[in-house]
Short mmCIF file of C-alpha atoms and ligand atoms in Angstrom, two decimals:
data_model
loop_
_atom_site.label_atom_id
_atom_site.label_comp_id
_atom_site.label_asym_id
_atom_site.label_seq_id
_atom_site.Cartn_x
_atom_site.Cartn_y
_atom_site.Cartn_z
CA MET F 1 15.58 118.99 -1.98
CA PHE F 2 14.02 115.65 -1.47
CA GLY F 3 14.37 114.61 -5.44
CA LYS F 4 17.81 113.86 -5.30
CA MET F 5 17.56 111.99 -2.02
CA LYS F 6 14.69 110.16 -3.02
CA ILE F 7 16.58 108.64 -5.86
CA ASP F 8 19.49 107.79 -3.48
CA LEU F 9 17.42 106.09 -0.97
CA GLN F 10 15.78 103.91 -3.70
CA ASN F 11 19.08 102.73 -4.94
CA GLN F 12 20.25 101.91 -1.78
CA LEU F 13 16.77 100.15 -0.52
CA GLN F 14 17.26 98.37 -4.17
CA GLU F 15 20.81 97.36 -2.96
CA ILE F 16 19.64 95.95 0.36
CA ARG F 17 17.03 93.69 -1.69
CA ASP F 18 19.51 92.59 -4.31
CA ALA F 19 21.76 91.42 -1.17
CA GLY F 20 18.80 89.55 -0.12
CA LEU F 21 19.04 91.62 3.08
CA TYR F 22 15.59 93.45 2.90
CA LYS F 23 13.58 92.82 6.29
CA GLN F 24 9.96 91.96 5.20
CA GLU F 25 7.64 91.99 8.36
CA ARG F 26 5.37 89.48 8.68
CA ILE F 27 1.56 90.34 9.62
CA ILE F 28 0.18 88.48 12.57
CA ALA F 29 -3.65 88.43 12.36
CA SER F 30 -3.57 87.12 16.03
CA SER F 31 -2.83 87.82 19.74
CA GLN F 32 1.05 86.60 20.47
CA GLY F 33 1.23 83.19 21.62
CA ALA F 34 2.67 79.59 21.14
CA ARG F 35 0.13 79.52 18.11
CA ILE F 36 -0.30 82.16 15.91
CA GLN F 37 -2.07 83.02 12.79
CA VAL F 38 -0.78 84.76 9.99
CA GLN F 39 -2.29 87.05 7.40
CA SER F 40 -2.81 84.54 5.00
CA GLY F 41 -4.96 82.99 7.21
CA GLN F 42 -2.42 80.18 8.18
CA LYS F 43 -2.11 78.95 11.84
CA VAL F 44 1.12 78.33 12.55
CA LEU F 45 3.48 77.40 15.82
CA ASN F 46 5.86 79.88 17.00
CA PHE F 47 9.12 79.60 17.96
CA CYS F 48 10.66 83.22 17.41
CA ALA F 49 8.94 85.06 19.64
CA ASN F 50 10.87 86.38 23.14
CA ASN F 51 7.67 85.42 24.85
CA TYR F 52 9.45 82.82 27.35
CA LEU F 53 7.26 82.34 30.03
CA GLY F 54 4.22 82.60 27.96
CA LEU F 55 2.69 85.79 29.64
CA SER F 56 2.37 88.07 26.48
CA GLY F 57 -1.32 86.97 26.17
CA HIS F 58 -1.86 85.17 29.65
CA PRO F 59 -5.36 86.00 30.89
CA ARG F 60 -4.16 87.21 34.49
CA VAL F 61 -1.68 89.77 32.86
CA VAL F 62 -4.39 91.16 30.43
CA ALA F 63 -6.92 91.27 33.33
CA ALA F 64 -3.99 93.46 35.45
CA ALA F 65 -3.60 95.51 32.83
CA GLN F 66 -7.01 96.46 32.17
CA LYS F 67 -7.43 96.88 35.77
CA ALA F 68 -4.72 99.52 35.88
CA MET F 69 -6.07 101.25 33.28
CA GLU F 70 -9.26 102.02 34.54
CA GLN F 71 -7.79 103.09 38.11
CA TRP F 72 -4.87 104.78 36.44
CA GLY F 73 -5.98 106.17 33.16
CA PHE F 74 -4.57 105.34 29.62
CA GLY F 75 -1.58 107.59 29.90
CA LEU F 76 0.26 110.14 32.13
CA SER F 77 0.95 112.94 29.63
CA SER F 78 3.87 114.06 31.29
CA VAL F 79 7.53 112.87 32.19
CA ARG F 80 8.01 111.21 35.54
CA PHE F 81 9.55 114.39 37.77
CA ILE F 82 6.84 117.10 36.33
CA CYS F 83 3.18 114.92 37.08
CA GLY F 84 3.89 111.44 35.53
CA THR F 85 4.57 109.61 38.76
CA GLN F 86 1.95 107.48 40.07
CA GLU F 87 2.19 105.20 42.97
CA ILE F 88 2.25 102.10 40.71
CA HIS F 89 5.52 103.39 39.04
CA LYS F 90 6.87 103.53 42.43
CA THR F 91 5.39 100.33 43.46
CA LEU F 92 6.99 98.78 40.42
CA GLU F 93 10.42 100.46 41.14
CA ALA F 94 10.05 98.58 44.58
CA LYS F 95 9.02 95.21 43.11
CA VAL F 96 11.87 95.02 40.77
CA SER F 97 14.60 95.91 43.02
CA GLN F 98 13.15 93.26 45.35
CA PHE F 99 13.02 90.60 42.61
CA LEU F 100 16.57 91.41 41.23
CA GLY F 101 18.07 91.77 44.45
CA THR F 102 19.15 95.31 44.13
CA GLU F 103 18.82 98.34 46.25
CA ASP F 104 16.82 100.46 43.63
CA THR F 105 15.43 100.81 40.33
CA ILE F 106 14.61 103.46 37.76
CA LEU F 107 11.92 102.83 34.93
CA TYR F 108 12.24 103.73 31.09
CA ALA F 109 10.03 103.69 28.05
CA ALA F 110 12.53 100.53 26.90
CA CYS F 111 15.63 98.83 27.77
CA PHE F 112 16.74 100.60 24.55
CA ASP F 113 16.26 103.57 26.39
CA ALA F 114 17.58 102.28 29.76
CA ASN F 115 20.93 101.14 28.16
CA GLY F 116 20.98 104.84 26.17
CA GLY F 117 20.74 106.96 29.41
CA VAL F 118 23.01 104.46 31.79
CA PHE F 119 26.44 105.55 30.85
CA GLU F 120 26.53 109.21 29.69
CA PRO F 121 25.70 110.74 33.05
CA PHE F 122 28.45 108.76 35.11
CA PHE F 123 31.47 108.44 32.67
CA ASP F 124 33.31 111.27 31.07
CA LYS F 125 36.53 111.58 29.04
CA ASP F 126 38.54 110.67 32.20
CA CYS F 127 36.73 106.96 32.12
CA ALA F 128 36.80 104.16 30.15
CA ILE F 129 34.05 101.73 29.48
CA ILE F 130 35.05 98.57 28.29
CA THR F 131 32.63 96.34 26.04
CA ASP F 132 32.17 92.99 24.98
CA GLU F 133 32.28 92.81 20.75
CA LEU F 134 29.02 91.13 20.65
CA ASN F 135 27.02 93.47 23.10
CA HIS F 136 23.48 94.71 21.92
CA ALA F 137 23.36 97.54 19.58
CA SER F 138 21.52 99.64 22.31
CA ILE F 139 24.55 99.30 24.74
CA ILE F 140 26.80 100.06 21.63
CA ASP F 141 24.84 103.38 21.04
CA GLY F 142 24.59 104.09 25.05
CA ILE F 143 28.64 104.12 25.10
CA ARG F 144 28.38 106.33 22.09
CA LEU F 145 26.69 108.89 23.64
CA ALA F 146 29.18 108.88 26.44
CA LYS F 147 32.51 110.93 26.45
CA ALA F 148 34.32 108.18 27.94
CA GLN F 149 37.01 106.50 26.42
CA ARG F 150 36.30 102.99 25.26
CA ALA F 151 37.66 99.37 24.54
CA ILE F 152 36.14 96.70 22.70
CA TYR F 153 37.22 92.91 24.26
CA LYS F 154 36.94 90.05 22.30
CA HIS F 155 33.47 87.87 23.07
CA CYS F 156 33.80 86.78 26.31
CA ASP F 157 37.40 86.47 26.24
CA MET F 158 38.49 86.97 29.74
CA THR F 159 42.34 87.21 28.82
CA ASP F 160 41.47 90.05 26.61
CA LEU F 161 38.96 91.97 28.97
CA GLU F 162 41.95 92.07 31.66
CA ASN F 163 44.15 93.47 29.10
CA LYS F 164 41.72 96.24 28.37
CA LEU F 165 41.48 96.84 32.18
CA GLN F 166 45.08 97.27 32.55
CA GLU F 167 45.45 99.21 29.62
CA PHE F 168 43.01 101.87 31.25
CA ALA F 169 44.62 101.58 34.48
CA ALA F 170 44.77 105.46 34.76
CA ALA F 171 40.98 106.07 34.14
CA LYS F 172 38.91 107.67 36.92
CA TYR F 173 36.48 104.90 36.69
CA ARG F 174 36.06 101.94 34.43
CA ILE F 175 33.40 100.10 33.86
CA ILE F 176 32.71 96.59 32.27
CA ALA F 177 29.48 96.38 30.12
CA THR F 178 28.04 92.87 28.84
CA ASP F 179 24.79 91.41 28.02
CA GLY F 180 24.10 88.63 30.42
CA VAL F 181 22.75 86.32 27.63
CA PHE F 182 24.08 86.67 23.83
CA SER F 183 20.65 86.76 21.70
CA MET F 184 22.27 85.00 18.54
CA ASP F 185 23.96 82.00 20.09
CA GLY F 186 21.94 82.09 23.47
CA ASP F 187 25.47 81.85 25.17
CA ILE F 188 25.98 83.30 28.83
CA ALA F 189 28.40 85.85 29.67
CA PRO F 190 31.03 84.56 32.46
CA LEU F 191 29.73 86.79 35.17
CA GLN F 192 31.61 85.19 38.16
CA LYS F 193 35.16 85.71 36.38
CA ILE F 194 33.63 89.16 35.09
CA CYS F 195 33.05 90.03 38.63
CA ASN F 196 36.25 88.58 40.09
CA LEU F 197 38.12 90.94 37.46
CA ALA F 198 36.26 93.76 38.39
CA ASP F 199 36.89 93.66 41.83
CA LYS F 200 40.88 92.93 40.98
CA TYR F 201 41.02 96.27 39.04
CA ASP F 202 38.29 98.05 40.90
CA ALA F 203 35.87 98.51 38.00
CA LEU F 204 32.35 98.52 37.91
CA VAL F 205 30.05 95.94 36.22
CA MET F 206 27.24 96.62 34.02
CA VAL F 207 24.94 93.86 32.71
CA ASP F 208 22.08 93.79 30.12
CA ASP F 209 19.45 90.81 31.77
CA CYS F 210 16.88 91.32 28.77
CA HIS F 211 17.07 87.80 27.75
CA ALA F 212 17.14 86.25 31.37
CA THR F 213 14.87 88.51 33.70
CA GLY F 214 12.01 86.57 35.09
CA PHE F 215 13.53 82.67 34.04
CA MET F 216 17.13 82.19 34.30
CA GLY F 217 18.57 80.97 37.78
CA LYS F 218 16.29 78.63 39.93
CA ARG F 219 13.94 81.51 41.02
CA GLY F 220 13.87 83.29 37.91
CA ARG F 221 15.55 86.21 38.92
CA GLY F 222 17.96 86.49 35.97
CA ILE F 223 21.38 86.01 34.89
CA THR F 224 23.00 87.18 38.23
CA GLU F 225 21.18 84.50 39.95
CA HIS F 226 21.88 81.79 37.41
CA CYS F 227 25.63 83.06 37.67
CA ASP F 228 25.62 83.60 41.62
CA VAL F 229 26.66 87.01 41.38
CA MET F 230 23.39 88.77 43.20
CA GLY F 231 24.97 91.80 44.63
CA ARG F 232 28.10 92.32 42.95
CA VAL F 233 26.73 94.00 39.61
CA ASP F 234 26.52 97.42 39.86
CA LEU F 235 23.89 98.32 37.17
CA ILE F 236 21.41 95.82 35.72
CA THR F 237 19.44 97.01 32.62
CA THR F 238 16.24 94.78 31.52
CA THR F 239 13.24 94.91 29.37
CA PHE F 240 9.58 94.29 30.49
CA GLY F 241 9.30 93.67 26.69
CA LYS F 242 10.29 90.12 26.42
CA ALA F 243 9.59 87.40 29.27
CA LEU F 244 7.67 89.92 31.54
CA GLY F 245 4.60 90.24 29.54
CA GLY F 246 6.42 91.43 26.31
CA ALA F 247 4.20 94.85 25.90
CA SER F 248 7.25 97.42 26.54
CA GLY F 249 9.15 99.19 29.20
CA GLY F 250 12.52 98.86 30.71
CA CYS F 251 14.42 99.69 33.90
CA VAL F 252 18.01 100.24 35.20
CA SER F 253 18.34 98.26 38.92
CA GLY F 254 21.53 98.52 41.00
CA ARG F 255 23.04 100.46 43.70
CA LYS F 256 21.11 103.37 45.33
CA GLU F 257 23.20 106.32 44.27
CA LEU F 258 23.43 105.33 40.92
CA ILE F 259 19.79 105.22 40.33
CA GLU F 260 19.35 108.33 42.41
CA PHE F 261 21.92 109.97 39.99
CA LEU F 262 20.18 108.41 36.78
CA ARG F 263 17.12 110.34 38.12
CA GLN F 264 18.67 113.51 38.11
CA LYS F 265 20.83 113.24 35.04
CA SER F 266 19.57 110.43 32.18
CA ARG F 267 18.19 112.03 29.35
CA PRO F 268 15.82 109.36 28.13
CA TYR F 269 14.38 109.16 31.63
CA LEU F 270 14.04 112.98 32.03
CA PHE F 271 12.69 113.65 28.65
CA SER F 272 10.56 110.99 27.56
CA ASN F 273 7.22 110.17 28.73
CA SER F 274 6.27 107.83 32.09
CA LEU F 275 5.67 104.18 31.31
CA ALA F 276 1.87 103.49 30.66
CA PRO F 277 -0.24 102.53 33.62
CA ALA F 278 -1.65 99.38 31.78
CA ILE F 279 2.16 98.22 31.30
CA THR F 280 3.02 99.20 34.73
CA GLY F 281 0.12 97.68 36.73
CA ALA F 282 0.61 94.67 34.35
CA THR F 283 4.35 94.12 34.94
CA LEU F 284 3.42 94.43 38.63
CA ALA F 285 1.28 91.26 38.46
CA VAL F 286 3.65 89.55 36.35
CA LEU F 287 6.52 89.91 38.96
CA ASP F 288 3.76 89.06 41.66
CA MET F 289 3.43 85.78 39.71
CA LEU F 290 6.79 84.70 39.46
CA SER F 291 7.42 85.38 42.90
CA GLU F 292 4.33 83.14 43.94
CA SER F 293 5.93 79.89 41.79
CA THR F 294 8.73 79.07 39.81
CA VAL F 295 6.05 76.60 37.69
CA LEU F 296 6.54 78.69 34.59
CA ARG F 297 10.18 79.04 34.46
CA ASP F 298 10.58 75.26 35.40
CA LYS F 299 8.32 74.34 32.74
CA LEU F 300 10.54 76.68 30.51
CA GLU F 301 13.36 74.92 31.64
CA GLU F 302 12.01 71.03 30.71
CA ASN F 303 11.19 72.48 27.68
CA THR F 304 14.39 73.58 26.46
CA THR F 305 16.09 70.53 27.89
CA TYR F 306 14.03 68.22 25.88
CA PHE F 307 14.24 70.27 22.91
CA ARG F 308 17.77 70.50 23.01
CA GLU F 309 18.41 66.83 23.71
CA LYS F 310 16.41 65.62 20.84
CA ILE F 311 17.24 68.22 18.27
CA SER F 312 21.00 67.11 18.60
CA GLY F 313 19.67 63.45 18.56
CA LEU F 314 18.35 63.80 15.44
CA GLY F 315 21.94 64.95 14.12
CA PHE F 316 21.58 68.56 14.01
CA ASP F 317 24.44 71.14 15.00
CA ILE F 318 23.28 73.09 17.49
CA LYS F 319 25.02 75.88 19.75
CA PRO F 320 25.59 74.32 23.19
CA GLY F 321 24.16 75.61 26.18
CA ILE F 322 20.86 75.78 28.30
CA HIS F 323 19.23 78.70 27.26
CA PRO F 324 15.58 78.76 25.44
CA ILE F 325 17.26 80.42 22.57
CA VAL F 326 18.66 77.38 20.19
CA ALA F 327 20.56 78.26 17.37
CA VAL F 328 20.29 75.19 14.84
CA MET F 329 23.65 75.68 12.65
CA LEU F 330 23.33 75.65 9.06
CA TYR F 331 26.36 77.58 8.00
CA ASP F 332 25.01 78.36 4.53
CA GLU F 333 22.73 81.47 4.11
CA LYS F 334 20.75 80.08 1.10
CA LYS F 335 20.03 76.66 3.58
CA ALA F 336 18.99 78.68 6.20
CA HIS F 337 16.36 80.77 4.49
CA GLN F 338 15.36 77.76 2.57
CA MET F 339 14.69 75.74 5.55
CA ALA F 340 12.66 78.40 7.27
CA GLU F 341 10.38 78.59 4.33
CA ARG F 342 9.86 74.91 4.09
CA LEU F 343 9.39 74.67 8.07
CA LEU F 344 6.72 77.28 7.57
CA ALA F 345 4.88 75.18 5.19
CA GLU F 346 5.01 72.51 8.05
CA ASP F 347 3.34 75.34 9.99
CA ILE F 348 6.30 75.94 12.10
CA TYR F 349 7.49 79.48 12.62
CA VAL F 350 11.02 79.99 12.71
CA ILE F 351 13.43 82.65 11.45
CA GLY F 352 16.78 82.23 9.36
CA PHE F 353 19.65 84.51 10.47
CA SER F 354 22.44 85.28 8.07
CA TYR F 355 24.92 88.05 7.69
CA PRO F 356 25.13 90.70 8.91
CA VAL F 357 23.21 89.52 11.75
CA VAL F 358 25.21 86.98 12.38
CA PRO F 359 29.01 86.54 10.79
CA ARG F 360 29.21 85.20 7.38
CA GLY F 361 29.43 81.33 7.19
CA LEU F 362 27.41 81.18 10.39
CA ALA F 363 23.96 81.25 9.13
CA ARG F 364 21.30 79.23 11.37
CA ILE F 365 17.79 78.95 12.41
CA ARG F 366 17.00 80.40 15.75
CA VAL F 367 14.35 78.89 17.99
CA GLN F 368 13.14 80.05 20.63
CA ILE F 369 11.36 78.06 23.09
CA SER F 370 8.70 78.92 25.56
CA ALA F 371 6.84 77.56 28.57
CA ALA F 372 3.52 78.39 26.39
CA HIS F 373 4.66 75.42 24.17
CA GLU F 374 3.63 72.00 25.20
CA LYS F 375 5.02 68.83 24.63
CA ALA F 376 2.93 67.81 21.72
CA ASP F 377 4.14 71.26 20.01
CA LEU F 378 7.66 70.60 20.57
CA ASP F 379 7.40 67.19 18.81
CA LYS F 380 5.45 68.74 16.12
CA LEU F 381 8.60 70.89 15.76
CA LEU F 382 11.24 68.38 15.96
CA GLN F 383 9.41 65.81 13.62
CA ALA F 384 9.08 69.06 11.06
CA PHE F 385 12.89 69.76 11.41
CA ALA F 386 13.50 65.92 10.78
CA LEU F 387 11.38 65.84 7.72
CA VAL F 388 12.88 69.21 5.92
CA GLY F 389 16.44 68.23 7.16
CA ARG F 390 16.36 64.76 5.69
CA GLU F 391 14.58 66.37 2.48
CA MET F 392 17.50 68.96 2.42
CA GLN F 393 20.14 66.61 3.17
CA ILE F 394 21.13 68.36 6.23
CA ILE F 395 20.80 65.73 8.36
CA LYS F 396 20.51 61.44 7.47
C1 PLP L 401 15.55 93.14 23.27
C2 PLP L 401 16.79 93.82 24.05
C3 PLP L 401 16.84 95.18 24.25
C4 PLP L 401 15.88 96.19 24.05
O1 PLP L 401 14.93 96.25 24.87
P1 PLP L 401 13.43 97.08 24.83
O2 PLP L 401 12.76 97.00 25.99
O3 PLP L 401 12.58 95.98 23.55
O4 PLP L 401 13.91 98.05 24.12
C5 PLP L 401 18.02 95.78 24.84
N1 PLP L 401 19.09 94.90 25.06
C6 PLP L 401 19.04 93.27 24.81
C7 PLP L 401 20.04 92.57 24.89
C8 PLP L 401 17.94 92.92 24.14
O5 PLP L 401 17.77 91.67 23.98
#
């Protein structure tokens, strides 16, 4: 049987290659950080990790993971409700709730699973899920798994959102689902306005905080702190796989009854293994560090402001904003990839994004700033952009 399928897949893979859309994995020969070594032996400055706070290889985080593994073992070989819940899992759930200012938290193997399991238990065919058109793939999949009716509103368009809320006025429950920060442009959902509309129309709000937990907001509590809506969002999903150490794992945090219900009904929670002790212990240590001091998120904010100002000053066109995701717009698909290649030759690792990841004609280089970067690293990045930008006649 496979013979026919094999030929078909080979043809489709060739089409992907021919379209220039084949994703090559670049192999790294070091741990994650501001400086990494790639397989060729080349050492590069890394500006494309979600390692916002520089914690992926932080000694205190690695030590906490080792200690947790020694004390609690390597794995649980069980789901949570059979024999896979240790004290550290409960401690981490309490710590996340405290950090985000929510009532309770439930852990998942990844935020992809959290988003996959957060809608289906609550929203049946009498309910409506109203979702931003640019939401992350995992939110889209989570919504697909629910039997609810769905409506897609234009990106961050509050008039369209209000129309959709009115359209589904008869639904038993309505929920608005949005990314807190959208990862291609680094723009932020207008959560004040979203929460106001939710109040007006008696809807719930779900926010995915993956690109914000740990560093957005003055105390790094995430996008709800940044937008001053702490306590007004019913369900927050987030990851431990980005700013919070970057290993893996995720959670849903929010109102007590919602979380209690998820523990009974959410399929990726019920039917998937417990979070490994090393990750659980290390994430606890990360939240302790971020609660003790805001020095890392402050440094990230400074670095981001510095880079955004200087790169604009050079004449590059960037998506405006304040987030450490900085989209340097080139518009032309070829130029974006060519520029990323040239920057790599200058020991700068960034990625060019083009269709279908971003709309046609909106190709860009996405730079991600980290607290692990020093001023000198940012200056080197800016020098390389200036050099290659002039060479390619993108700037004067
Ligand atoms: C990264 C990301 C996820 C997935 O998180 P994992 O923990 O890696 O599964 C979900 N939503 C958004 C918005 C993300 O950026």
